[in-house]
mmCIF file of C-alpha atoms in Angstrom:
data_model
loop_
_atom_site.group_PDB
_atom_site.id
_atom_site.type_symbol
_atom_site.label_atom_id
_atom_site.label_comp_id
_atom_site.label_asym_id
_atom_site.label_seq_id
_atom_site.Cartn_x
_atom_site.Cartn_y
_atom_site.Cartn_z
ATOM 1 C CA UNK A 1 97.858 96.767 79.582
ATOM 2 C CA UNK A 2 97.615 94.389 76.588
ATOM 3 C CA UNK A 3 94.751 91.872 77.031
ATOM 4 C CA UNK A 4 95.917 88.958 78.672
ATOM 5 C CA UNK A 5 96.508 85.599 76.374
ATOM 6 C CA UNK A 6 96.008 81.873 77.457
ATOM 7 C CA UNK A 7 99.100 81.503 78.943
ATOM 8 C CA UNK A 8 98.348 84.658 80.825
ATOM 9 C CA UNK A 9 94.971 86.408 83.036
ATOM 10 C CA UNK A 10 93.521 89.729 83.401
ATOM 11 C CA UNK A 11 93.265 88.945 87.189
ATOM 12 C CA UNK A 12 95.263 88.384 90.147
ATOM 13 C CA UNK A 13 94.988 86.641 93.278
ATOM 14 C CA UNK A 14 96.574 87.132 96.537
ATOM 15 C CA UNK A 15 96.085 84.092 98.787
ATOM 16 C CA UNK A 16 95.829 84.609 102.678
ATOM 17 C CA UNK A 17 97.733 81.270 103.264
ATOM 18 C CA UNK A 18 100.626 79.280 101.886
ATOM 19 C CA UNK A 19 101.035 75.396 101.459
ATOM 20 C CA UNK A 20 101.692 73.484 104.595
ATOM 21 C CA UNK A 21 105.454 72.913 105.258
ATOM 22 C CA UNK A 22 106.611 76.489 103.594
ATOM 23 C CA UNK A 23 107.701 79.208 105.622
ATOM 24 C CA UNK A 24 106.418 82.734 105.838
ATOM 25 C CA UNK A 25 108.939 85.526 105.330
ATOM 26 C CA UNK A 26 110.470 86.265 108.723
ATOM 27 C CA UNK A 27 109.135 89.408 109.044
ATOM 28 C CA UNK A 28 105.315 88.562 108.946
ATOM 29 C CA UNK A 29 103.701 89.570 112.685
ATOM 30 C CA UNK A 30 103.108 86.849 114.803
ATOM 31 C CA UNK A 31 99.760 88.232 115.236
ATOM 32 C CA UNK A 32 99.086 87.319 111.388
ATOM 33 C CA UNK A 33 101.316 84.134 111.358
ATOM 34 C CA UNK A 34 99.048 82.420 113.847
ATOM 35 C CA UNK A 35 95.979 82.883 112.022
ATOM 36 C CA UNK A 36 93.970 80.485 109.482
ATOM 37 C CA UNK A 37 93.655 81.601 105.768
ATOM 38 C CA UNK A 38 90.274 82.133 106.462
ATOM 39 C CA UNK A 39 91.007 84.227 110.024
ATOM 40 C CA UNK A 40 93.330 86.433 107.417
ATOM 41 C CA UNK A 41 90.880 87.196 105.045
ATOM 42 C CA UNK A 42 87.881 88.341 107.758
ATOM 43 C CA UNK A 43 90.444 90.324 109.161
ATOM 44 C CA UNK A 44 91.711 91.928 105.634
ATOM 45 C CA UNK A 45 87.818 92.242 104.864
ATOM 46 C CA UNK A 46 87.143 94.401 108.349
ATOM 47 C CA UNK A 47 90.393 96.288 108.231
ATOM 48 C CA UNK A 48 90.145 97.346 104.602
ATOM 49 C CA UNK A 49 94.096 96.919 104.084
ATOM 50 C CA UNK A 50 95.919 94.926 102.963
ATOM 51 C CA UNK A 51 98.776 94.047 104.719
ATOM 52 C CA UNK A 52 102.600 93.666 103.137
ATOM 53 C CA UNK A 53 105.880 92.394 104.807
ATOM 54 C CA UNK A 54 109.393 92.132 103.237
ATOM 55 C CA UNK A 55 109.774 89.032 101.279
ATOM 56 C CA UNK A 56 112.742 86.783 101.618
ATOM 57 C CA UNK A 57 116.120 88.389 101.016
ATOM 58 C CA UNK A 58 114.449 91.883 101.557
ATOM 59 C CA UNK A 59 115.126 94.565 103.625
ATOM 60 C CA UNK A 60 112.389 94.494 106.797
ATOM 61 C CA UNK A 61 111.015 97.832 105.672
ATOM 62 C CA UNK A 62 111.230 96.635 101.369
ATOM 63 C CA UNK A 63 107.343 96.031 102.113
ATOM 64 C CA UNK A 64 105.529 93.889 99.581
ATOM 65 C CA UNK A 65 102.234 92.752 98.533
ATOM 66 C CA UNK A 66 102.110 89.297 96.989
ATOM 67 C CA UNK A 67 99.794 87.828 94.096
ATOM 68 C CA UNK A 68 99.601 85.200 91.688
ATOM 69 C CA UNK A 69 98.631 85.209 87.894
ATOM 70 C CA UNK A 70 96.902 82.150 87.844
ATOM 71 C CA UNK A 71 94.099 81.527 84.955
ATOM 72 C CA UNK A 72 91.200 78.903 86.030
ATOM 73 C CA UNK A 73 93.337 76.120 85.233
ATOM 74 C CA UNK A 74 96.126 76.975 87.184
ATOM 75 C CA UNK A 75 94.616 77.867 90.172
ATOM 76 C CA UNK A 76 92.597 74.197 90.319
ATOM 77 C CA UNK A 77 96.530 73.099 89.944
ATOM 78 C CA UNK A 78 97.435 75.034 92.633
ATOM 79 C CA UNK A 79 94.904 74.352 94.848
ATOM 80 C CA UNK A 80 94.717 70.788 93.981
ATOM 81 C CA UNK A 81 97.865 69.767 93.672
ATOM 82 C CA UNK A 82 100.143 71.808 95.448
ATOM 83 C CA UNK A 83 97.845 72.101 98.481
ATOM 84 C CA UNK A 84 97.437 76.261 98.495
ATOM 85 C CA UNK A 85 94.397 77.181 100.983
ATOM 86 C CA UNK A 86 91.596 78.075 98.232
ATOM 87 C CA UNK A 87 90.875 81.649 100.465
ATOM 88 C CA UNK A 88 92.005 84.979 99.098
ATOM 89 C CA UNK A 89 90.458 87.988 97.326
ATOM 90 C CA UNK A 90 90.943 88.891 93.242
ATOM 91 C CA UNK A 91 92.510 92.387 91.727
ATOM 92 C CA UNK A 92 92.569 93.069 87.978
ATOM 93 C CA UNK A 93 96.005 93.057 86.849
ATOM 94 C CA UNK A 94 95.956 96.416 85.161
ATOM 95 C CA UNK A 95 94.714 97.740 89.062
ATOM 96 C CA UNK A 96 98.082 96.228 90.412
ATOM 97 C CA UNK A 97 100.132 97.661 87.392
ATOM 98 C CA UNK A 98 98.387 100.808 88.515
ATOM 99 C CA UNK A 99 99.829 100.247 92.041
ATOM 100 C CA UNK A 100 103.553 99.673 90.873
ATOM 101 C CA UNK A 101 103.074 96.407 90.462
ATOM 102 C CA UNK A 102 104.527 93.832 88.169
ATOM 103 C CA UNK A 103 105.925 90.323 87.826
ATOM 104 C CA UNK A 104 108.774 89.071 90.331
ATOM 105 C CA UNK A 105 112.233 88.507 88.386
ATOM 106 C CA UNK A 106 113.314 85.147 88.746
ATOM 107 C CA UNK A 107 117.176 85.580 88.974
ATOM 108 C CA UNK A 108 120.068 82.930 88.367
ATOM 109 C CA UNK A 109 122.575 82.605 91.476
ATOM 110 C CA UNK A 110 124.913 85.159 89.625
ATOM 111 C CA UNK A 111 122.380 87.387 88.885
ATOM 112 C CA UNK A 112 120.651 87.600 91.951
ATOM 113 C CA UNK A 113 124.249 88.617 93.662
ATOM 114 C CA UNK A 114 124.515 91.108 91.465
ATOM 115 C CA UNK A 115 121.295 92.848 92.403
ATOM 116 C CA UNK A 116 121.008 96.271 94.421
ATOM 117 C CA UNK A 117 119.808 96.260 97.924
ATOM 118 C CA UNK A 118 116.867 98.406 96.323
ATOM 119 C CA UNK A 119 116.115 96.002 93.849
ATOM 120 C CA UNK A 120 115.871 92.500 95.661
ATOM 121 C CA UNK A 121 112.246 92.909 97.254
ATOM 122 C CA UNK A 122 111.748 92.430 93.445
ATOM 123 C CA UNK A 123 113.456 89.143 93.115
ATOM 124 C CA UNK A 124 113.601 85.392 93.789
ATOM 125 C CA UNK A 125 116.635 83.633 93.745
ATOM 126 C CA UNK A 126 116.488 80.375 90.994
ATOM 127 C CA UNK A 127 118.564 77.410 91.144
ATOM 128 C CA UNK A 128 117.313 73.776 90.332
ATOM 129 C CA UNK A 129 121.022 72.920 91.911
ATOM 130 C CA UNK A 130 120.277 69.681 94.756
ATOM 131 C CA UNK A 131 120.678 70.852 97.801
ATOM 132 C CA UNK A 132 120.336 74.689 96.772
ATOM 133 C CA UNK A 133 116.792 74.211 95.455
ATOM 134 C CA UNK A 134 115.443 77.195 94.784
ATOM 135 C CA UNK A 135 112.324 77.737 92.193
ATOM 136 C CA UNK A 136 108.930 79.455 92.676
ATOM 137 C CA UNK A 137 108.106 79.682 88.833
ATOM 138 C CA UNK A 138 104.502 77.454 89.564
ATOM 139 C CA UNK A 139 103.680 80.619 91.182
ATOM 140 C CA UNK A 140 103.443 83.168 88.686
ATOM 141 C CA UNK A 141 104.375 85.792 91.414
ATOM 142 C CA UNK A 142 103.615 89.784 91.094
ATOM 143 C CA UNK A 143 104.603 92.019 93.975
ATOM 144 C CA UNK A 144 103.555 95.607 94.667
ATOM 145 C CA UNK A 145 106.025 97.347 96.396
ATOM 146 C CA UNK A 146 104.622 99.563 99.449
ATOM 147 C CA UNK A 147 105.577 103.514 99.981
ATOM 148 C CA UNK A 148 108.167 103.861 102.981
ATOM 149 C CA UNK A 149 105.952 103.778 106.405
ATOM 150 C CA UNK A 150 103.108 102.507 105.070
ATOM 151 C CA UNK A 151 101.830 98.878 106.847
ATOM 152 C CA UNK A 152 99.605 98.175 104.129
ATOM 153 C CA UNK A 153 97.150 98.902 101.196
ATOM 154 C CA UNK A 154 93.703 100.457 101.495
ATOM 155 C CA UNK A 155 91.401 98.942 99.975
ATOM 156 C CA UNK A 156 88.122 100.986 99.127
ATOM 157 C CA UNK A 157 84.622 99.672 98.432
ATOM 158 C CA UNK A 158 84.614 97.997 94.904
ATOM 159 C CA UNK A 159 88.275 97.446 94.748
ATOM 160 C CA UNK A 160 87.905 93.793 94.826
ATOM 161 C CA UNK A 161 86.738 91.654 92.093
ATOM 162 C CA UNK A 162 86.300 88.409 93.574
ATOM 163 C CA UNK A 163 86.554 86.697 97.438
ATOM 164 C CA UNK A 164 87.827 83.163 97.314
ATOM 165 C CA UNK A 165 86.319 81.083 100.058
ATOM 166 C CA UNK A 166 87.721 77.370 100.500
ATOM 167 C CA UNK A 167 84.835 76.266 102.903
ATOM 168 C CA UNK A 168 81.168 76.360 101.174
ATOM 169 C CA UNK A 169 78.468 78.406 102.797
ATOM 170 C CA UNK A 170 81.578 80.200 104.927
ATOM 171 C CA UNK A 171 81.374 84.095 105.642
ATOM 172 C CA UNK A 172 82.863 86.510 107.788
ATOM 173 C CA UNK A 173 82.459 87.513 111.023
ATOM 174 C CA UNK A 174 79.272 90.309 111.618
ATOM 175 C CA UNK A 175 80.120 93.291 113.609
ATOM 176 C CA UNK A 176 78.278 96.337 115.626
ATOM 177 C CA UNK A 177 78.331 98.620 112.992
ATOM 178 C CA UNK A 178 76.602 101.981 112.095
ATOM 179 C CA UNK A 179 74.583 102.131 109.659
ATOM 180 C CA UNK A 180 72.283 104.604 108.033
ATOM 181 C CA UNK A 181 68.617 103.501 108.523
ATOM 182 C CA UNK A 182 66.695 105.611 105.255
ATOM 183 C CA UNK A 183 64.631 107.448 107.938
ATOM 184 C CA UNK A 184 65.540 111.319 109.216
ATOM 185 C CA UNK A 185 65.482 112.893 112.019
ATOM 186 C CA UNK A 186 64.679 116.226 112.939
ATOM 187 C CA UNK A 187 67.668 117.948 114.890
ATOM 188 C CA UNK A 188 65.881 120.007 117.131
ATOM 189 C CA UNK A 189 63.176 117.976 118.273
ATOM 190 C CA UNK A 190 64.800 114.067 117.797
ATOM 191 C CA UNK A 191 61.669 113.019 115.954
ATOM 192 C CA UNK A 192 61.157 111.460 112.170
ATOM 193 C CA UNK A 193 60.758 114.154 109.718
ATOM 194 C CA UNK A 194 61.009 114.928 105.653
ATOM 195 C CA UNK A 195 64.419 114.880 104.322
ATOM 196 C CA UNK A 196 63.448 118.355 102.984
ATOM 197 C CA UNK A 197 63.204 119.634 106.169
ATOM 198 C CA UNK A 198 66.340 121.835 107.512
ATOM 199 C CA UNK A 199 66.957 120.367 110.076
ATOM 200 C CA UNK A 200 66.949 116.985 108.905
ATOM 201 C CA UNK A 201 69.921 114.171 109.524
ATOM 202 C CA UNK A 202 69.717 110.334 108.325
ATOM 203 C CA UNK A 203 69.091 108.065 110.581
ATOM 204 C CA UNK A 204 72.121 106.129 112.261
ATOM 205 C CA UNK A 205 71.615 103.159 114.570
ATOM 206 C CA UNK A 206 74.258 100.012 115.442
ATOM 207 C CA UNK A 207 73.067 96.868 113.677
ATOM 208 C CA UNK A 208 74.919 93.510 113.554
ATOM 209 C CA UNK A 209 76.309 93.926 109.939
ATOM 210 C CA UNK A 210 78.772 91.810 107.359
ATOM 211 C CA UNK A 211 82.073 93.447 105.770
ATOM 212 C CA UNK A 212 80.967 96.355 103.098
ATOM 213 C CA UNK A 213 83.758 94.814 101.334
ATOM 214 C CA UNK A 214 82.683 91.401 101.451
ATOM 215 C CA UNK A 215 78.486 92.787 100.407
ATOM 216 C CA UNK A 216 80.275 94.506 97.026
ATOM 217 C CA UNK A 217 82.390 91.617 95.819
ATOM 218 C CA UNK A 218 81.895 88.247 93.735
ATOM 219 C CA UNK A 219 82.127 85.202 95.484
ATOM 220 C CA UNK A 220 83.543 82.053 94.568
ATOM 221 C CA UNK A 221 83.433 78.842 96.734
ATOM 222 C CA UNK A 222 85.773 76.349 96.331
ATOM 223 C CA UNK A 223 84.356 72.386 97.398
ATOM 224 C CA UNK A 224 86.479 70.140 99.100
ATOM 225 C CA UNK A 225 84.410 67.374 98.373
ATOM 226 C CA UNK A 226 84.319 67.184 94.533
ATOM 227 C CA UNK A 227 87.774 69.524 93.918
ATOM 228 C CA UNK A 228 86.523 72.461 92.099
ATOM 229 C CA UNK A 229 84.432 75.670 92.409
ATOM 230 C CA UNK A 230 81.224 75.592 93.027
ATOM 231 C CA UNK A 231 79.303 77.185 89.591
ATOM 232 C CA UNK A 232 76.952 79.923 92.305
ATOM 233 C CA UNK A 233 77.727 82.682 94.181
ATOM 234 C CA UNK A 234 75.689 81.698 97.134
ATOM 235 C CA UNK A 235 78.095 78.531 98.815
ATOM 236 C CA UNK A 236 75.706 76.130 97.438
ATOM 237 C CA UNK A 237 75.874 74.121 95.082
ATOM 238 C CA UNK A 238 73.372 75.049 91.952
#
């Protein structure tokens, strides 16, 4: 894609919570709907997927992944002034073109009627009409659409940019995982040996470990106090 320009940005970001006092598509689990922005993203960050529902108008299984192209100044904006949860992880935009992503169509009343079944998972409806308010331009919306079936997007190792965390010093939850230890162990007899040997395996043992996702991505911590993102990587402030 075309390098972005100032009104635009190379990256996207899909939040794990909305403002207070907007709804949630209809279709969102319960399971997910009762959980905090930051519950959301430990469970996106153990799962590895991302999870899409059918946005408003949308058939239930029209499944879509949501994200905003919001440069630096623009995100403050949103966070600060229309009260989005700073917590959510960062793509590239050319990665969600990649997907099938691209920007929602935001289509007049007349327009949006006109629309194919197919195509309104694509769409939001907008009207500055009282009463029939509709219009979610401050978002800068992209969608990518999900294959038939599929509950979600995998997300590999590396495929983040950037974690958004609203509460400094915050990180996930650490599991029981298994992990390789850099020793090996000789098959036939259970004790240490060479890795050259032949009959040598690495090492696994459970250890209390953090998200691999969350170990390979950039941080960035946004402070309540002073209203803006902290300038390190490590929750603290420099």
């Amino acid at each position: 894609m075309q390098q972005a320009e100032s009104a635009h940005f190379d990256l996207l970001i899909h939040f794990t919570g909305r403002p207070a006092g907007t709804s949630l598509t209809p279709f969102v689990d319960d399971a997910v709907a009762a959980m905090s922005p930051e519950q959301r993203l430990d469970s996106i960050l153990w799962g590895q997927m991302l999870h899409g529902f059918a946005p408003f108008g949308a058939a239930e299984d029209q499944r879509m992944i949501c994200l905003s192209e919001s440069p630096p100044d623009h995100l403050h904006w949103l966070i600060k002034t229309r009260a989005w949860p700073p917590w959510g992880l960062i793509f590239p935009r050319q990665t969600v073109y990649n997907l099938g992503g691209g920007p929602v169509w935001h289509a007049r009343q007349e327009q949006y009627g006109m629309l194919r079944p197919d195509q309104i998972r694509w769409a939001t409806r907008f009207d500055t009409t009282p009463g029939n308010r509709s219009d979610w331009l401050h978002e800068r919306e992209w969608r990518i659409p999900l294959p038939q079936g599929a509950p979600g997007l995998l997300l590999p190792v590396g495929s983040i940019t950037t974690i958004v965390v609203g509460t400094p010093g915050w990180a996930p939850s650490q599991r029981l995982t298994q992990r390789e230890t850099g020793y090996y162990i000789d098959q036939s007899d259970g004790q240490y040996c060479d890795p050259s040997d032949v009959f040598a395996r690495p090492e696994i043992r459970e250890v209390m470990s953090l998200p691999p996702l969350w170990e390979s991505a950039h941080k960035l911590y946004w402070d309540p106090t002073a209203q803006a993102f902290l300038p390190t990587e490590t929750g603290q402030a420099g």
